[in-house]
Coordinates of C-alpha atoms in Angstrom, one line a residue:
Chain A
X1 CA 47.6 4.6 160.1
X2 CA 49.3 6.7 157.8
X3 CA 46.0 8.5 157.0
X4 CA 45.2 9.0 160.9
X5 CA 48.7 10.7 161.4
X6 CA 48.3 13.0 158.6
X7 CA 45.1 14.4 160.2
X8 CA 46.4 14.6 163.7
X9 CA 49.3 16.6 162.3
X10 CA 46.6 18.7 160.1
X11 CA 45.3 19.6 163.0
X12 CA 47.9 20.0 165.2
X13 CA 49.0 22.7 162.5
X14 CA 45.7 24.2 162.5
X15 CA 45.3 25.4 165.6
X16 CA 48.9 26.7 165.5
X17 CA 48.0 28.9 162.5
X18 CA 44.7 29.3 164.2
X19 CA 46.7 31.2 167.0
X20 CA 48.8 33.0 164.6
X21 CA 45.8 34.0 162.5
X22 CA 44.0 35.5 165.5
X23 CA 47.0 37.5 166.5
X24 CA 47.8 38.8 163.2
X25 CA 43.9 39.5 162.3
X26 CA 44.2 41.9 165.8
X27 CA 47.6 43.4 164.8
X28 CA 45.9 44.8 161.6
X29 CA 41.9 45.8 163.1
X30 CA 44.4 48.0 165.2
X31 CA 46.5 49.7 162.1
X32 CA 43.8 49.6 159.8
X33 CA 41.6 51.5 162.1
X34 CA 44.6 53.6 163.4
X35 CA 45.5 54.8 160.1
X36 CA 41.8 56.1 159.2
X37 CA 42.3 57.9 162.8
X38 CA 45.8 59.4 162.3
X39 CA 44.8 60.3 158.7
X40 CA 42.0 63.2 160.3
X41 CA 44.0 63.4 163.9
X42 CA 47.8 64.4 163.5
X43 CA 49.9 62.3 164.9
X44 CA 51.8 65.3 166.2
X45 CA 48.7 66.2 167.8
X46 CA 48.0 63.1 169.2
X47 CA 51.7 62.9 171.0
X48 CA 51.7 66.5 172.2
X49 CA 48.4 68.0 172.9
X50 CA 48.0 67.9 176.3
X51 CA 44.1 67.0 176.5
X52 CA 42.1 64.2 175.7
X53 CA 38.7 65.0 175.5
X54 CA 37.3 63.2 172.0
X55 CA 34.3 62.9 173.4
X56 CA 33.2 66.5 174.0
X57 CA 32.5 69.7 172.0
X58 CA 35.5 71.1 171.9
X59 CA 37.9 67.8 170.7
X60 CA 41.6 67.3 171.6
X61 CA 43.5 64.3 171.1
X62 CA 46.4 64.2 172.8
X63 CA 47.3 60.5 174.2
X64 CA 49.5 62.0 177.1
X65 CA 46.9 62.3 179.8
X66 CA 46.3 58.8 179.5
X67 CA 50.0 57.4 179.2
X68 CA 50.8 59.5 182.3
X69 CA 47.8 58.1 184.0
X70 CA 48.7 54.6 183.0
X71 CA 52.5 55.6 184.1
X72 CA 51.2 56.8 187.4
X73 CA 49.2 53.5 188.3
X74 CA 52.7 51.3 187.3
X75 CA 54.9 53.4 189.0
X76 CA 52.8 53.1 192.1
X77 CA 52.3 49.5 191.5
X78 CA 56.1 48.5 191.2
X79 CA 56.9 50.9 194.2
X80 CA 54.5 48.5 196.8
X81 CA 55.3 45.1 194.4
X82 CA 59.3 45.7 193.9
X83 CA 60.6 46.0 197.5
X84 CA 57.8 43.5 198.9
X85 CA 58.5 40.9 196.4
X86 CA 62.2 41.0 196.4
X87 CA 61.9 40.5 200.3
X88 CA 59.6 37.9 199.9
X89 CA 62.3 35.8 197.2
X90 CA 64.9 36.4 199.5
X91 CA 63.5 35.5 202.9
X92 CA 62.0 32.0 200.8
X93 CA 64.9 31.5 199.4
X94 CA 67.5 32.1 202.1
X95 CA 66.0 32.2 205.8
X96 CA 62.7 30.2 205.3
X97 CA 62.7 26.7 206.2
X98 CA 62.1 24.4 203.3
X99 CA 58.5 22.9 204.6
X100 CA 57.4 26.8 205.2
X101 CA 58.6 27.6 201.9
X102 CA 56.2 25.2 200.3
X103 CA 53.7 26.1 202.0
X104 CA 53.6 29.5 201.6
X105 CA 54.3 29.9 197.6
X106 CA 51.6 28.6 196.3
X107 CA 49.4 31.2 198.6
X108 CA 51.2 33.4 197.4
X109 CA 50.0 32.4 194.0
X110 CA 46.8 32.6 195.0
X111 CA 47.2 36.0 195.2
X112 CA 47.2 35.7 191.5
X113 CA 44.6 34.0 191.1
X114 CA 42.1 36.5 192.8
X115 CA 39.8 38.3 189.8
X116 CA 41.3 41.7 189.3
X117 CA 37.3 42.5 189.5
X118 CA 37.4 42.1 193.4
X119 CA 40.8 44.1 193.5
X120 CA 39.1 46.9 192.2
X121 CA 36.2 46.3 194.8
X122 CA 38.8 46.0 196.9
X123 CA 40.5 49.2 196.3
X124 CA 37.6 51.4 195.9
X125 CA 35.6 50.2 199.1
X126 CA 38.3 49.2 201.7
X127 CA 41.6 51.0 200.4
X128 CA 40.2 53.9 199.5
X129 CA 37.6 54.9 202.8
X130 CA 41.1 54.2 204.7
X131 CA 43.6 56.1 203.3
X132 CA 40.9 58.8 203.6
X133 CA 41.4 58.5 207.1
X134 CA 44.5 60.0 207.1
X135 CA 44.5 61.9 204.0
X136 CA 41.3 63.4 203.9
X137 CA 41.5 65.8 200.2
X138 CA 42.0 61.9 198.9
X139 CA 39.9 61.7 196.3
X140 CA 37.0 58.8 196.3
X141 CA 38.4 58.0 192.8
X142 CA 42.6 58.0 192.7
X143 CA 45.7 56.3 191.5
X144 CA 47.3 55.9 194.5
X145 CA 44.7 53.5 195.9
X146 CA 44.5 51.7 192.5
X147 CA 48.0 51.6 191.6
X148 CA 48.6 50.4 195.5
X149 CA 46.1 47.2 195.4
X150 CA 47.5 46.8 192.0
X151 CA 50.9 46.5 193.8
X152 CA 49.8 43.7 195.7
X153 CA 48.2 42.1 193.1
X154 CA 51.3 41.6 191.0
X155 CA 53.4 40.9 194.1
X156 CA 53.0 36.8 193.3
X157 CA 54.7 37.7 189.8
X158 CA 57.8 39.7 191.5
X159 CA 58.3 37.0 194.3
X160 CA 58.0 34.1 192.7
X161 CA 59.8 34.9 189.4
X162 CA 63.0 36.5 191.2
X163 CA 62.8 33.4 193.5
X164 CA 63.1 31.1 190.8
X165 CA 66.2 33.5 189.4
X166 CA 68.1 33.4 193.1
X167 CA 67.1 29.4 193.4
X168 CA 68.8 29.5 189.6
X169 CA 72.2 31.0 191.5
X170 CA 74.4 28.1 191.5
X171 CA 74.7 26.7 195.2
X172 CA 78.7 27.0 194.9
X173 CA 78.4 30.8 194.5
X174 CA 76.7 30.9 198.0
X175 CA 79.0 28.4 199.7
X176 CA 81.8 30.7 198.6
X177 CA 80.3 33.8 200.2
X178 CA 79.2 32.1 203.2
X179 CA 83.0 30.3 203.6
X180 CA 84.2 34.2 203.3
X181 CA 82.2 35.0 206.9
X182 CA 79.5 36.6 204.7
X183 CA 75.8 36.8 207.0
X184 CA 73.2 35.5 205.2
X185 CA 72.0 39.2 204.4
X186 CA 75.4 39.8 203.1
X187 CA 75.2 36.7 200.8
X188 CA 71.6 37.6 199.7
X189 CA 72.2 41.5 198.9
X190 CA 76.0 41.4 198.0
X191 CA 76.1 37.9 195.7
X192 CA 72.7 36.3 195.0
X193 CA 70.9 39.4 194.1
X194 CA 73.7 40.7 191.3
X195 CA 74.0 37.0 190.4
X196 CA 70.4 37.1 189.6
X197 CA 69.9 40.8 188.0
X198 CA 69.1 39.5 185.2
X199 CA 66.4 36.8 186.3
X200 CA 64.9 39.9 188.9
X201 CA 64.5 42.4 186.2
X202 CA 62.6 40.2 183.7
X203 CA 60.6 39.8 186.4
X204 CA 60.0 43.5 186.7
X205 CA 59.8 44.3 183.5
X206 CA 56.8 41.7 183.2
X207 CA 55.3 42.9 186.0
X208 CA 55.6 46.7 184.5
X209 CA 54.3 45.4 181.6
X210 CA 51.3 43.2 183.6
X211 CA 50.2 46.8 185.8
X212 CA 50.1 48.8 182.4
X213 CA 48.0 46.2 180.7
X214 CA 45.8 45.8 183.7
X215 CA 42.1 47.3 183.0
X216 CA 39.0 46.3 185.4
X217 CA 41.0 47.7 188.7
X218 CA 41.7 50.8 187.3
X219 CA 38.5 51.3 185.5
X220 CA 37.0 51.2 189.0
X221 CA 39.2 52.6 191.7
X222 CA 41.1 55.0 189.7
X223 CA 38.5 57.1 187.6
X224 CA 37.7 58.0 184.4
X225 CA 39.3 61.5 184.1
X226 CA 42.2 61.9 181.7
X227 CA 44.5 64.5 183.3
X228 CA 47.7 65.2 182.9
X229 CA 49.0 64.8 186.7
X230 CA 51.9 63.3 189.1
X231 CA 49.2 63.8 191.2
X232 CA 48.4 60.3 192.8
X233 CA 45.0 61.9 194.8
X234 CA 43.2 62.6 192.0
X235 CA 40.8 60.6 190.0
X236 CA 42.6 60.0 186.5
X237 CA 42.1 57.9 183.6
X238 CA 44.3 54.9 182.1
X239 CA 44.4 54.1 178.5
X240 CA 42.6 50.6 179.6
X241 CA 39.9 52.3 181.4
X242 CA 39.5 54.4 178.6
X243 CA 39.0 51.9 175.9
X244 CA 36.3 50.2 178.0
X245 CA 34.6 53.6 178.9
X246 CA 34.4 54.0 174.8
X247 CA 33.0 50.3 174.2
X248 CA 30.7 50.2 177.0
X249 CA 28.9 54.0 175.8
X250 CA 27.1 55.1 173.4
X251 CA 29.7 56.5 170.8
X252 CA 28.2 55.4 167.2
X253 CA 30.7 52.6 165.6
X254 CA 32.8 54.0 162.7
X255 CA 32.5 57.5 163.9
X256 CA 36.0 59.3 164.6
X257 CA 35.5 59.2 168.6
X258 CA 34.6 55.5 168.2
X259 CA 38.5 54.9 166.5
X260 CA 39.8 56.8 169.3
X261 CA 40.1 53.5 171.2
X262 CA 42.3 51.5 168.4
X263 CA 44.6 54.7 168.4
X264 CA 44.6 54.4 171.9
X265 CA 44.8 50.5 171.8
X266 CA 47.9 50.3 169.3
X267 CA 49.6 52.9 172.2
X268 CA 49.2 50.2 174.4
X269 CA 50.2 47.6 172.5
X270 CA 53.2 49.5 171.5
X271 CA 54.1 49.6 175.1
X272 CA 53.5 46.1 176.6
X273 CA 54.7 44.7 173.1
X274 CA 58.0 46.9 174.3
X275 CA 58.5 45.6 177.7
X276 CA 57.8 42.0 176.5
X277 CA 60.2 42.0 174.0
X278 CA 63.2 44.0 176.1
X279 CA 62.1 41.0 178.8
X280 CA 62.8 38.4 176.4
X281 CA 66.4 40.4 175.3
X282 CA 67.8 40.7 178.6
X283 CA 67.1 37.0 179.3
X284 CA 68.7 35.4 176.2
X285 CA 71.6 38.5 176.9
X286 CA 72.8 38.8 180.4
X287 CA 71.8 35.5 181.6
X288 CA 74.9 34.5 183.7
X289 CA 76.1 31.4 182.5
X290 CA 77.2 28.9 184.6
X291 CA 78.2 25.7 184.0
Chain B
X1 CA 110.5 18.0 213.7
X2 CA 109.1 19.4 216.5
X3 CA 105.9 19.1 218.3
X4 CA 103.4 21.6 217.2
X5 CA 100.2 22.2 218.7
X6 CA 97.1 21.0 218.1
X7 CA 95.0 23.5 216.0
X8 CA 91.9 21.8 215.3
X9 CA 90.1 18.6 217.1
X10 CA 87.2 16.5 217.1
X11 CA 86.1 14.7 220.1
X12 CA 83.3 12.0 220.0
X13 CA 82.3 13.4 216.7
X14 CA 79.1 12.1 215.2
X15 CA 77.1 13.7 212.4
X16 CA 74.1 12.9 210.7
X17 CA 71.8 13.5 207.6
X18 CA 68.6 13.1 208.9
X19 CA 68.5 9.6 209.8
X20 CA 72.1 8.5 208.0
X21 CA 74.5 8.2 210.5
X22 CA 77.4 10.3 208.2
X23 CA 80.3 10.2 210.5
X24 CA 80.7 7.7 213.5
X25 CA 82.9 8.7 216.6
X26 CA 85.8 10.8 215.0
X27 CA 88.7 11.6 217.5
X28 CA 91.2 13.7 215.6
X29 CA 93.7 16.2 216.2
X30 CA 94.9 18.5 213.4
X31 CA 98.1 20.3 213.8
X32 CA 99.0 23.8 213.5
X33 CA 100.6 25.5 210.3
X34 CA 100.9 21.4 209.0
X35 CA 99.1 19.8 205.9
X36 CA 96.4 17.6 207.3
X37 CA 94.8 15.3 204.2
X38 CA 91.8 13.3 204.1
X39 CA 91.4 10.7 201.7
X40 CA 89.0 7.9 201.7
X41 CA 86.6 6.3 199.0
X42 CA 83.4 8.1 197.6
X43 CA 80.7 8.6 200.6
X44 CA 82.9 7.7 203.0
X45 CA 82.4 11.3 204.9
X46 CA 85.5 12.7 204.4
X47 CA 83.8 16.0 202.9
X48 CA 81.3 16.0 205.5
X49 CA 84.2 16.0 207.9
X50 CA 85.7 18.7 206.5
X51 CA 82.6 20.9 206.3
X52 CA 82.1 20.6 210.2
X53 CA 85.1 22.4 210.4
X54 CA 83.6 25.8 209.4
X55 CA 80.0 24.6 209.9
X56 CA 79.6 24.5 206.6
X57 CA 76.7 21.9 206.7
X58 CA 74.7 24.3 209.2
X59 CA 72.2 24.9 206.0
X60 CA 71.4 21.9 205.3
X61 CA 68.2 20.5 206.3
X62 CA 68.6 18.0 208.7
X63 CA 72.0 17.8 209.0
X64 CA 73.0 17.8 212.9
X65 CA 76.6 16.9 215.0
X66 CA 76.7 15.3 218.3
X67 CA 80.4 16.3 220.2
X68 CA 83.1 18.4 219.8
X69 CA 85.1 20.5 217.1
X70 CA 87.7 22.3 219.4
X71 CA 89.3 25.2 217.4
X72 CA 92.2 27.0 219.9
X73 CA 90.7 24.6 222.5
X74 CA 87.5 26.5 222.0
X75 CA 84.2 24.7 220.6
X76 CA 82.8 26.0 217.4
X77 CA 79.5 24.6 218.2
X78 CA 78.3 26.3 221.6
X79 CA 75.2 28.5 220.7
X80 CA 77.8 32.4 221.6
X81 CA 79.5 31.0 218.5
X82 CA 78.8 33.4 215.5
X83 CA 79.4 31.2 211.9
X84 CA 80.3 34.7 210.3
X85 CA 83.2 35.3 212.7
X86 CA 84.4 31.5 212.6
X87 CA 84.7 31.1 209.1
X88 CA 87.0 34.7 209.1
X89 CA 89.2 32.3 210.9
X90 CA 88.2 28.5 209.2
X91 CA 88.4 30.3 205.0
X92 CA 87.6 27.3 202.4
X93 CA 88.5 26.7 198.8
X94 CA 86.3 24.3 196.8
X95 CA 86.2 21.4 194.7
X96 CA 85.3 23.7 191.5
X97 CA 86.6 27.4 191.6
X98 CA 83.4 29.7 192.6
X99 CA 84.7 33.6 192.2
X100 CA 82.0 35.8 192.0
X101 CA 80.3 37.0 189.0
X102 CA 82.6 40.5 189.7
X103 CA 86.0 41.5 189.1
X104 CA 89.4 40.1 190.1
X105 CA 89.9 42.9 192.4
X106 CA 86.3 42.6 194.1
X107 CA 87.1 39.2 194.4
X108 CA 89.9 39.3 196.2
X109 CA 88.5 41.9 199.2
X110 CA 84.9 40.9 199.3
X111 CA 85.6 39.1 202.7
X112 CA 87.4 42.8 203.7
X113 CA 84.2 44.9 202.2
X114 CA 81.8 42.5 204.4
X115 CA 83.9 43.5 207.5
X116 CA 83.5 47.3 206.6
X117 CA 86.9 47.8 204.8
X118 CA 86.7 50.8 202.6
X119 CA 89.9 52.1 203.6
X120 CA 91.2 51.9 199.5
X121 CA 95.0 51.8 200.3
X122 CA 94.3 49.0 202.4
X123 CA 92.3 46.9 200.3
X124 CA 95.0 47.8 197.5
X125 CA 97.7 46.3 199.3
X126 CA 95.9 43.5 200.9
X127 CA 94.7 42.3 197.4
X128 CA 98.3 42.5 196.0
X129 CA 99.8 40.9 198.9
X130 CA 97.1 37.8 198.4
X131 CA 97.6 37.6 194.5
X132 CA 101.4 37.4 195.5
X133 CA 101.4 34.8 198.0
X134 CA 99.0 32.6 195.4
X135 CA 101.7 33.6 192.6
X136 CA 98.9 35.2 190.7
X137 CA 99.9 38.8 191.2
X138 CA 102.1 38.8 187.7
X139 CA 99.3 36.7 185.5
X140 CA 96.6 39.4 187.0
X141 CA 98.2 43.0 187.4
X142 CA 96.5 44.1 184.5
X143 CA 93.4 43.0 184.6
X144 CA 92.3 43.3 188.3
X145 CA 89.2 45.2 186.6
X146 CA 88.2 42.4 184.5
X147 CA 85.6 40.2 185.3
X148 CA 86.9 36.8 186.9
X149 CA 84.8 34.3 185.3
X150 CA 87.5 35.2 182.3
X151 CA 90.4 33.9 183.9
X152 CA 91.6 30.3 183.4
X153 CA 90.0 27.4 185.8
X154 CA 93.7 27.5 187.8
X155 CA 93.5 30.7 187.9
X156 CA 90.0 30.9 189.1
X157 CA 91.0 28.4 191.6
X158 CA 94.1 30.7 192.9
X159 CA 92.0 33.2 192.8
X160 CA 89.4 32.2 195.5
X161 CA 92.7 31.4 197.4
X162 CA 93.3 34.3 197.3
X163 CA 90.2 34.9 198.4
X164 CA 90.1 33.2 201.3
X165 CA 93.9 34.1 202.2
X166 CA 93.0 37.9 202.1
X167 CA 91.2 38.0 205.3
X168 CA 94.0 36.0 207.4
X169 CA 92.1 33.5 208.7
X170 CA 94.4 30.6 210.7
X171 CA 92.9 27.5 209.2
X172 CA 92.1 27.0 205.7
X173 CA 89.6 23.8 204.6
X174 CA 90.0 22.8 200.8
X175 CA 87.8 20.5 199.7
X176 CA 89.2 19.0 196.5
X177 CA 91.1 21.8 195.3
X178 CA 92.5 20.6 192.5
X179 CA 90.1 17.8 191.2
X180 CA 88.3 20.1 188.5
X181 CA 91.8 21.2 187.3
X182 CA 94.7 20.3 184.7
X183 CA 97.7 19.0 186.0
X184 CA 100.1 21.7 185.6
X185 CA 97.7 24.4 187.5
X186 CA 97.1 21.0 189.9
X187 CA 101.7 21.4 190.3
X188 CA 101.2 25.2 191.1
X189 CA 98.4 24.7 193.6
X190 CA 100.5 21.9 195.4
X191 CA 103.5 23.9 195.5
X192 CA 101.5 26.7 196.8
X193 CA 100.2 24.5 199.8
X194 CA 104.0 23.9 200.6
X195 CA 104.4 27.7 201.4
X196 CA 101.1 28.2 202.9
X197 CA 101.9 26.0 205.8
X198 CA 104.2 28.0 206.8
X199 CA 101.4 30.4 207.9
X200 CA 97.9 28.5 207.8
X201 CA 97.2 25.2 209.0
X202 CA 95.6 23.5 206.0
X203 CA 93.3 20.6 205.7
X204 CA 92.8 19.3 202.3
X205 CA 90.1 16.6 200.7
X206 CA 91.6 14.8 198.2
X207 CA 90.8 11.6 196.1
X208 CA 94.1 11.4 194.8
X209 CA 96.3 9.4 196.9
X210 CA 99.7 10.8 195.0
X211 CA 98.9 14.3 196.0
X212 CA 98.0 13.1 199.5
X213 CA 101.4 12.0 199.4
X214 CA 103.3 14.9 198.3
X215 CA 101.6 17.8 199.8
X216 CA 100.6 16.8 203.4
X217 CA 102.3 16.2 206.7
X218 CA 99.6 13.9 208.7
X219 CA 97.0 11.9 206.3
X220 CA 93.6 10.7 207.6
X221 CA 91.6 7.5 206.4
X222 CA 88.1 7.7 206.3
X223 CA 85.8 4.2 205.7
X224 CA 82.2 4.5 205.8
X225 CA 81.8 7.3 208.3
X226 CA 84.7 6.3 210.0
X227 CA 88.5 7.4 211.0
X228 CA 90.2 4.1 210.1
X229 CA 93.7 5.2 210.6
X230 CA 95.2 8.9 211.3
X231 CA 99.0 9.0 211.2
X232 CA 102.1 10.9 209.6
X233 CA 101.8 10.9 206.0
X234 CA 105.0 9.2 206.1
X235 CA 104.3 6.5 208.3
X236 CA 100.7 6.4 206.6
X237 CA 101.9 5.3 202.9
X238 CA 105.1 3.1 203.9
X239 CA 103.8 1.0 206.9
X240 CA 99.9 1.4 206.8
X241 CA 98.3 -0.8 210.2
X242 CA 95.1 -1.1 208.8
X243 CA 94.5 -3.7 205.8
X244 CA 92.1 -1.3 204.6
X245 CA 94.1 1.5 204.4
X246 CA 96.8 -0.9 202.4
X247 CA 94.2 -1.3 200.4
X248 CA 93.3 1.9 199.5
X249 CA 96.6 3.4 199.1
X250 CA 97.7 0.8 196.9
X251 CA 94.4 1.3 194.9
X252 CA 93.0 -2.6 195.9
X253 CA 89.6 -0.4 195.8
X254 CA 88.1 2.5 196.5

């Protein structure tokens, strides 16, 4: 007996180092090979220069083009998921009957559930030929296709997170607004939303931190040229795409083009490690408390 | 004392939770700028009663009323009845004070901003004039800009009196006021309700048959989704007709 619990608890601590292990042995591949990079790239270069072509004759590094391509596609993303998913929480949580309502969040989960894969079909074959239509110097490759599908794709985590923070609102704070006259648009914009700020932006900031993260749709709707541009009609390159381009080619391993992509990698991490962590702040920070 | 008019009336009223038959055949008639209290045991639909009033139970799902809440001699059910504009004129204080996660002062004219108030000398004044007439105005002068939720549970509780008084509406519906709070905010509450009446007709839940004593004019006992015995508070607690009622007030059960 005694002997049995000892190896269940053996193993029950393995697989939680295991998991530690695995995270750790990452978090050093990506400074190890990072530091051999920055020690023959500048690190001044590689946050200024305004090119980022390692891959040709004449070498630049500079990460920009790639964060502002990565920027682009999030900032498109959030501008189609933010107003759509907040609408969606609010009319579930405060004009849909309760039957519709669970019928039509788990779809909406489905959503998430669709291989990012076929969103980048999606984007590239469907989006993209339509938005042609009516702007035709629309490139074939382009962020604003990408970073739109990519929008809908994270929709699911907007909605569904910011409903669980406006469900969270206690049901006394929207009697109280409702027994002042307060519509039910009123209630939702005026008291439940600020009530749940807190809940709502987690939700953001993980779905900021999802679309930056977010490699296949990119990789195939929104091209694989790093330039630095606002421009959202132009084929650009991610920081995603642009660590697959390098694995999937031909650049020899251990050569300096080939660390490129841990230099770019730890950028990324940096970034989504960022938004995770300010996530997790505000939610232990400005969570209302109610008793 | 002399005959007022009838404010508020049920006729025929019935209510239901789905299938539960909440309140059976209420015929009631509040009066105006009077203390109207309704006590009654746990579950006896004295709260549901109450929340007719303003329609407060329109969200819930398959809640549904049968007859007739007459406000002015006007139904509050037809379908040209807006619930926004009847509950400017039905407010409603609740068992546990709910201000907003905002300030004192927001608190106070969020029913004005929802009409369109921006005028700020208005709202200035009106939001004095409420924290008078709920004798917060001296405990809060100073810290209209801090956030509510730091104020005392009486005070919160004055405060969404406040609240509710700040957009003059003729009828106020409290709903245990005073259940969630210590006795000495419980005394200023109750004396408050003694100079409210003089402007709102007030109709007050309560579980606790000494306050139904002191504070109201006419008292109301509910049983089991029924209106056992309505009379003059007076006339209620010396020389009940019911056994039940007896009962009750004397604490026999309930």
């Amino acid at each position: 007996m005694r002997i049995q619990e000892r190896i269940i608890e053996g193993l029950l601590w393995l697989s939680a180092a295991i998991t530690i292990l695995v995270t750790a042995g990452i978090i050093w591949v990506l400074l190890s090979e990072s530091l051999t990079f920055f020690s023959e790239v500048s690190i001044i270069d590689f946050l200024t220069d305004k090119q980022w072509t390692p891959l040709f004759a004449d070498k630049h590094f500079g990460i920009l083009p790639l964060v502002a391509g990565t920027m682009l596609t999030t900032a498109i993303a959030i501008a189609v998921a933010l107003p759509i998913g907040l609408t969606i929480a609010i009319y579930l949580n405060t004009y849909a009957p309760a039957g519709f309502r669970a019928t039509i969040k788990p779809m909406l989960e489905i959503l998430a559930s669709i291989p990012t894969v076929v969103y980048g079909f999606f984007a590239l074959t469907v989006v993209t030929p339509f938005l042609q239509s009516f702007i035709p110097n629309l490139a074939g490759f382009n962020s604003l296709s990408a970073g739109m599908v990519m929008g809908i794709m994270i929709i699911p985590m907007i909605s569904s997170l910011s409903e669980d923070a406006i469900s969270a609102v206690p049901k006394s704070l929207r009697e109280g607004a409702y027994g002042m006259g307060a519509t039910k648009f009123q209630t939702a914009f005026g008291v439940l939303v600020p009530a749940a700020s807190s809940g709502i932006l987690v939700s953001i900031i993980l779905a900021i931190s999802r679309a930056v993260g977010e490699t296949m749709l990119v990789a195939i709707a929104a091209g694989q040229q790093p330039r630095l541009t606002a421009n959202p009609l132009v084929p650009i390159e991610t920081i995603t795409t642009y660590i697959v381009q390098v694995s999937l080619g031909d650049v020899p391993h251990g050569s300096l083009e080939y660390r490129t992509i841990f230099a770019a990698g730890i950028t990324l991490f940096i970034f989504t490690f960022a938004l995770n962590n300010i996530s997790f702040w505000i939610r232990k920070k400005y969570q209302e408390k109610y008793d | 004392m002399s005959k007022k008019n009838q404010k508020l009336e049920a006729r025929n009223l019935n209510a239901y939770y789905g299938s539960f038959h909440a309140l059976k055949d209420i015929n009631i008639a509040m009066e105006e700028k009077a203390v109207t209290a309704f006590i009654g045991p746990s579950g006896c639909g004295k709260s549901t009663f109450l929340r007719t009033l303003n329609r407060m139970n329109d969200y819930i799902d398959g809640f549904r009323v049968e007859g007739d809440i007459l406000l002015d001699g006007r139904d509050i059910y037809t379908k040209d009845v807006r619930v926004d504009e009847l509950r400017k004129q039905v407010g409603m204080v609740f068992q546990k004070p709910n201000p907003f996660p905002k300030t004192v002062f927001e608190n106070v004219v969020y029913g004005l901003k929802i009409q369109g108030i921006k005028d700020k000398k208005t709202l200035n004044e009106i939001a004095e004039t409420s924290l008078r007439k709920t004798a917060l105005w001296e405990e809060v002068k100073d810290k209209l800009d801090k956030s509510a939720l730091a104020l005392s549970g009486g005070q919160q509780q004055r405060l969404c009196i406040a609240r509710a008084l700040a957009i003059s509406p003729s009828v106020i519906l409290m709903d245990e006021p005073t259940s969630a709070l210590d006795p000495i905010s419980t005394a200023k509450i109750e004396e408050l309700l003694y100079e409210l009446k003089e402007d709102y007709t007030i109709v007050i839940v309560t579980h606790n048959m000494q306050q139904a004593g002191r504070v109201s004019d006419q008292t109301a006992f509910f049983y089991m989704g029924e209106l056992i015995e309505f009379a003059k508070t007076k006339t209620m607690f010396t020389s009940p007709k019911h056994e039940r009622t007896q009962n009750y007030i004397t604490g026999r059960f309930g």
